[in-house]
Coordinates of C-alpha atoms and ligand atoms in Angstrom, one line a residue:
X1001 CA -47.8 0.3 -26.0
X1002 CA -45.9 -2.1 -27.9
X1003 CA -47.7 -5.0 -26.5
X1004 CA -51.2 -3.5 -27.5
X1005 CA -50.2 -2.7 -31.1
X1006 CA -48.8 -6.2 -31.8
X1007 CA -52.1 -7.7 -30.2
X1008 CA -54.0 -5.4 -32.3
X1009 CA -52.0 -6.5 -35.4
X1010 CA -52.2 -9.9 -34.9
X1011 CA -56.3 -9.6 -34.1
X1012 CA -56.5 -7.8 -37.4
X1013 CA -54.4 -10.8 -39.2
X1014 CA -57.0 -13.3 -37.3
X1015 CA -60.2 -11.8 -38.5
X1016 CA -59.1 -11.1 -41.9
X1017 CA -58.0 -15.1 -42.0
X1018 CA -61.6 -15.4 -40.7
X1019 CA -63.0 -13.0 -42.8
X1020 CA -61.2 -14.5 -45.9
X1021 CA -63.0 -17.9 -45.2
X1022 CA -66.3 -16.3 -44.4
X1023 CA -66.9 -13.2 -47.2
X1024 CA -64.9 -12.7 -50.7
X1025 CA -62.5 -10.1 -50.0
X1026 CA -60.1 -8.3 -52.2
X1027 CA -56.5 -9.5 -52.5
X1028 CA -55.8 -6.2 -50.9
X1029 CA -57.4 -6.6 -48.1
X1030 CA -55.9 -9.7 -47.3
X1031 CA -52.5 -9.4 -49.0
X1032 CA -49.8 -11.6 -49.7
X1033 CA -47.2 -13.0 -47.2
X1034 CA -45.0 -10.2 -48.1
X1035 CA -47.8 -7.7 -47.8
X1036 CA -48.3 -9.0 -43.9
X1037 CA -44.7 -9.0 -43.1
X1038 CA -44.2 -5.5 -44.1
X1039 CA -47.5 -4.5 -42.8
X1040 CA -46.3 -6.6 -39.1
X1041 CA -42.7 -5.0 -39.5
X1042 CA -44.3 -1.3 -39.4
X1043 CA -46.0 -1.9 -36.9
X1044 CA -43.0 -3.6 -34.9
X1045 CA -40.5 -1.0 -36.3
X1046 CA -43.2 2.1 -34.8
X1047 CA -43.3 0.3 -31.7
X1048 CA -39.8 -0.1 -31.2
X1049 CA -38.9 3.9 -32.4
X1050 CA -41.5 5.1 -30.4
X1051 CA -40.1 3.3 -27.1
X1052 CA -36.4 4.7 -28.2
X1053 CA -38.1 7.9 -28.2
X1054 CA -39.2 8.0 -25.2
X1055 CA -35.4 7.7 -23.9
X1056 CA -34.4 10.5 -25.8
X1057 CA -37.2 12.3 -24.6
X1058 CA -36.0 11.9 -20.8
X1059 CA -32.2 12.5 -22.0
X1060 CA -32.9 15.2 -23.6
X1061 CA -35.5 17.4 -21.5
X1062 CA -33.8 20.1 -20.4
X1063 CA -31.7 20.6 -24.1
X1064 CA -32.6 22.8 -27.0
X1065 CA -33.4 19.7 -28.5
X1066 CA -36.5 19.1 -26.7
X1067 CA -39.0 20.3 -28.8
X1068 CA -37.4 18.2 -31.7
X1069 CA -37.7 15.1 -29.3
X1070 CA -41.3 15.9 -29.2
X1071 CA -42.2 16.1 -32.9
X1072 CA -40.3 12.6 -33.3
X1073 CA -42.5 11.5 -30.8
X1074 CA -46.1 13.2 -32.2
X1075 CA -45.0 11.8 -35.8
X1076 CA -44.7 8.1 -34.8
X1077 CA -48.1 8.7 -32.5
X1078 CA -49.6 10.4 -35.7
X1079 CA -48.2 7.6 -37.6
X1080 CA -49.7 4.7 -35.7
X1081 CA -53.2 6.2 -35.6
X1082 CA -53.0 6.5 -39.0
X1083 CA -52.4 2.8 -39.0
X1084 CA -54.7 1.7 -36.4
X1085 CA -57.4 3.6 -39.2
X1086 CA -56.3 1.8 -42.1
X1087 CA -56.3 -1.2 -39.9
X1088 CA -60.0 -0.9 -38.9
X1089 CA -60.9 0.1 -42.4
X1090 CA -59.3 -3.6 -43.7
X1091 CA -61.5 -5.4 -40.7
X1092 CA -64.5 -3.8 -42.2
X1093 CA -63.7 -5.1 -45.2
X1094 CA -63.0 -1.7 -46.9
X1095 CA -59.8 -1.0 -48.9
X1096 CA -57.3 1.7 -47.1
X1097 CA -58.4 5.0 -47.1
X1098 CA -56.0 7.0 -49.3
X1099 CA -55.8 9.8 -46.5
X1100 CA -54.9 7.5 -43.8
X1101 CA -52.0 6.1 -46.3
X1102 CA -50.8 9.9 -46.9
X1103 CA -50.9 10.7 -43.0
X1104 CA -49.0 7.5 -42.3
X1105 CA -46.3 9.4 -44.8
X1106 CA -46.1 12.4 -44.0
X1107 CA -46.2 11.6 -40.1
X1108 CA -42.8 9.3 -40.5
X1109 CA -41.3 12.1 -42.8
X1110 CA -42.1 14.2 -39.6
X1111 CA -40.1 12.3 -37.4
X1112 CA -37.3 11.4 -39.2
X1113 CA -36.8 15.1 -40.1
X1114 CA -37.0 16.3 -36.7
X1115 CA -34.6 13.2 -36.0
X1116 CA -32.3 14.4 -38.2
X1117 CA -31.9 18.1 -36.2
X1118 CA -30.9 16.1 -33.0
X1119 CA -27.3 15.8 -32.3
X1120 CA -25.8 14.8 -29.2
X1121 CA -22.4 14.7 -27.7
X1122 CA -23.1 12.5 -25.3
X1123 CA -21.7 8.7 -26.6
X1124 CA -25.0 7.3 -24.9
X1125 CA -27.1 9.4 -26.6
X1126 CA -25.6 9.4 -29.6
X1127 CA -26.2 5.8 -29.4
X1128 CA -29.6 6.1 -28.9
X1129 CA -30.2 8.4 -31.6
X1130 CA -28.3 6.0 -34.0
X1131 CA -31.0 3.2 -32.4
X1132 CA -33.5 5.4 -33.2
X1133 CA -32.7 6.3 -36.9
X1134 CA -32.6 3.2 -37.7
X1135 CA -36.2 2.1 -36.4
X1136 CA -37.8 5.1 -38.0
X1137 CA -35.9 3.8 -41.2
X1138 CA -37.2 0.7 -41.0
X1139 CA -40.8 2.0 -40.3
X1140 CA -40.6 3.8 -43.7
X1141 CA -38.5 0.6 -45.2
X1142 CA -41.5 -1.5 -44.6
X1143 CA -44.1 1.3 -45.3
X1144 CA -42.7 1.4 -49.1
X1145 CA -43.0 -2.4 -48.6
X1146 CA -46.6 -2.0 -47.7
X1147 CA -47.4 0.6 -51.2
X1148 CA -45.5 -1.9 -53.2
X1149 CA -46.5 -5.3 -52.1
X1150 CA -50.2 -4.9 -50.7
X1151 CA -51.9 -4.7 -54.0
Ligands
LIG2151 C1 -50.4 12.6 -38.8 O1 -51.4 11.7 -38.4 C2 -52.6 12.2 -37.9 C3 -53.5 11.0 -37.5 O2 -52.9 10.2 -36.6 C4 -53.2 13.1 -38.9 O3 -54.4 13.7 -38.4 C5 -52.2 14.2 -39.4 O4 -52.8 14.9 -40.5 C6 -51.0 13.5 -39.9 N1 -50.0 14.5 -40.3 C7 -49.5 14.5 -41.6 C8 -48.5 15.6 -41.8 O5 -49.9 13.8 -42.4

């Protein structure tokens, strides 16, 4: 999974370097370095939670926590489709569809709320929530990177 959404990033950065030589394109569709980087570190950041959820998920199966595991888990999946839209709407040239950018949103504010209701007592998986956290935070670091920078 984390392989496949850095390949797809970095064949959406190749065609729209391709793109930008071939067709006039919007600055936004392109972006600036800055606009990549964040764009790359949501992607990475996504990946990364995702994987760290997938821990917690077999730590915490058989806790009352479960069901928060799993909405951690369906907001970073919600959150990278809505990506993997917006990414195919900037290979066809189009700007990102407002809707995708909301669901993108309210996905990570998904997951880091049901985040936020997990608690552990176990030092290992405390550990891994604190590793999780922190990716998620990331994510929405870079995604308020992406709003302010890809313009
Ligand atoms: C989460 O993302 C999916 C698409 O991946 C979308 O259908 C859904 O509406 C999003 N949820 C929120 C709360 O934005």
């Amino acid at each position: 999974m984390f392989r496949f959404h850095v390949i797809a990033f970095v064949t959406v950065l190749m065609h729209l370097a391709l793109l930008a030589r071939t067709a006039p394109l919007q600055t936004r569709q392109i972006g600036n370095i800055q606009c990549n980087l964040d764009r790359l570190n949501i992607v990475l950041s996504l990946a990364a939670a995702k994987s760290t959820a997938g821990k917690l998920s077999t730590a915490l199966s058989n806790s009352p926590d479960a069901s928060n595991v799993q909405s951690v888990t369906d907001g970073i999946s919600g959150a990278q489709g809505a990506i993997g839209v917006i990414g195919k709407a900037l290979l066809t040239g189009q700007s990102a569809p407002a809707d995708a950018r909301q669901e993108v949103s309210g996905n990570l504010t998904i997951a880091t709320t049901a985040l936020g209701k997990i608690s552990s007592s176990d030092s290992k998986v405390s550990s891994t929530l604190a590793t999780a956290q922190k990716q998620l935070s990331d994510a929405v670091d870079a995604g308020n990177g992406v709003i302010a920078n890809c313009k």
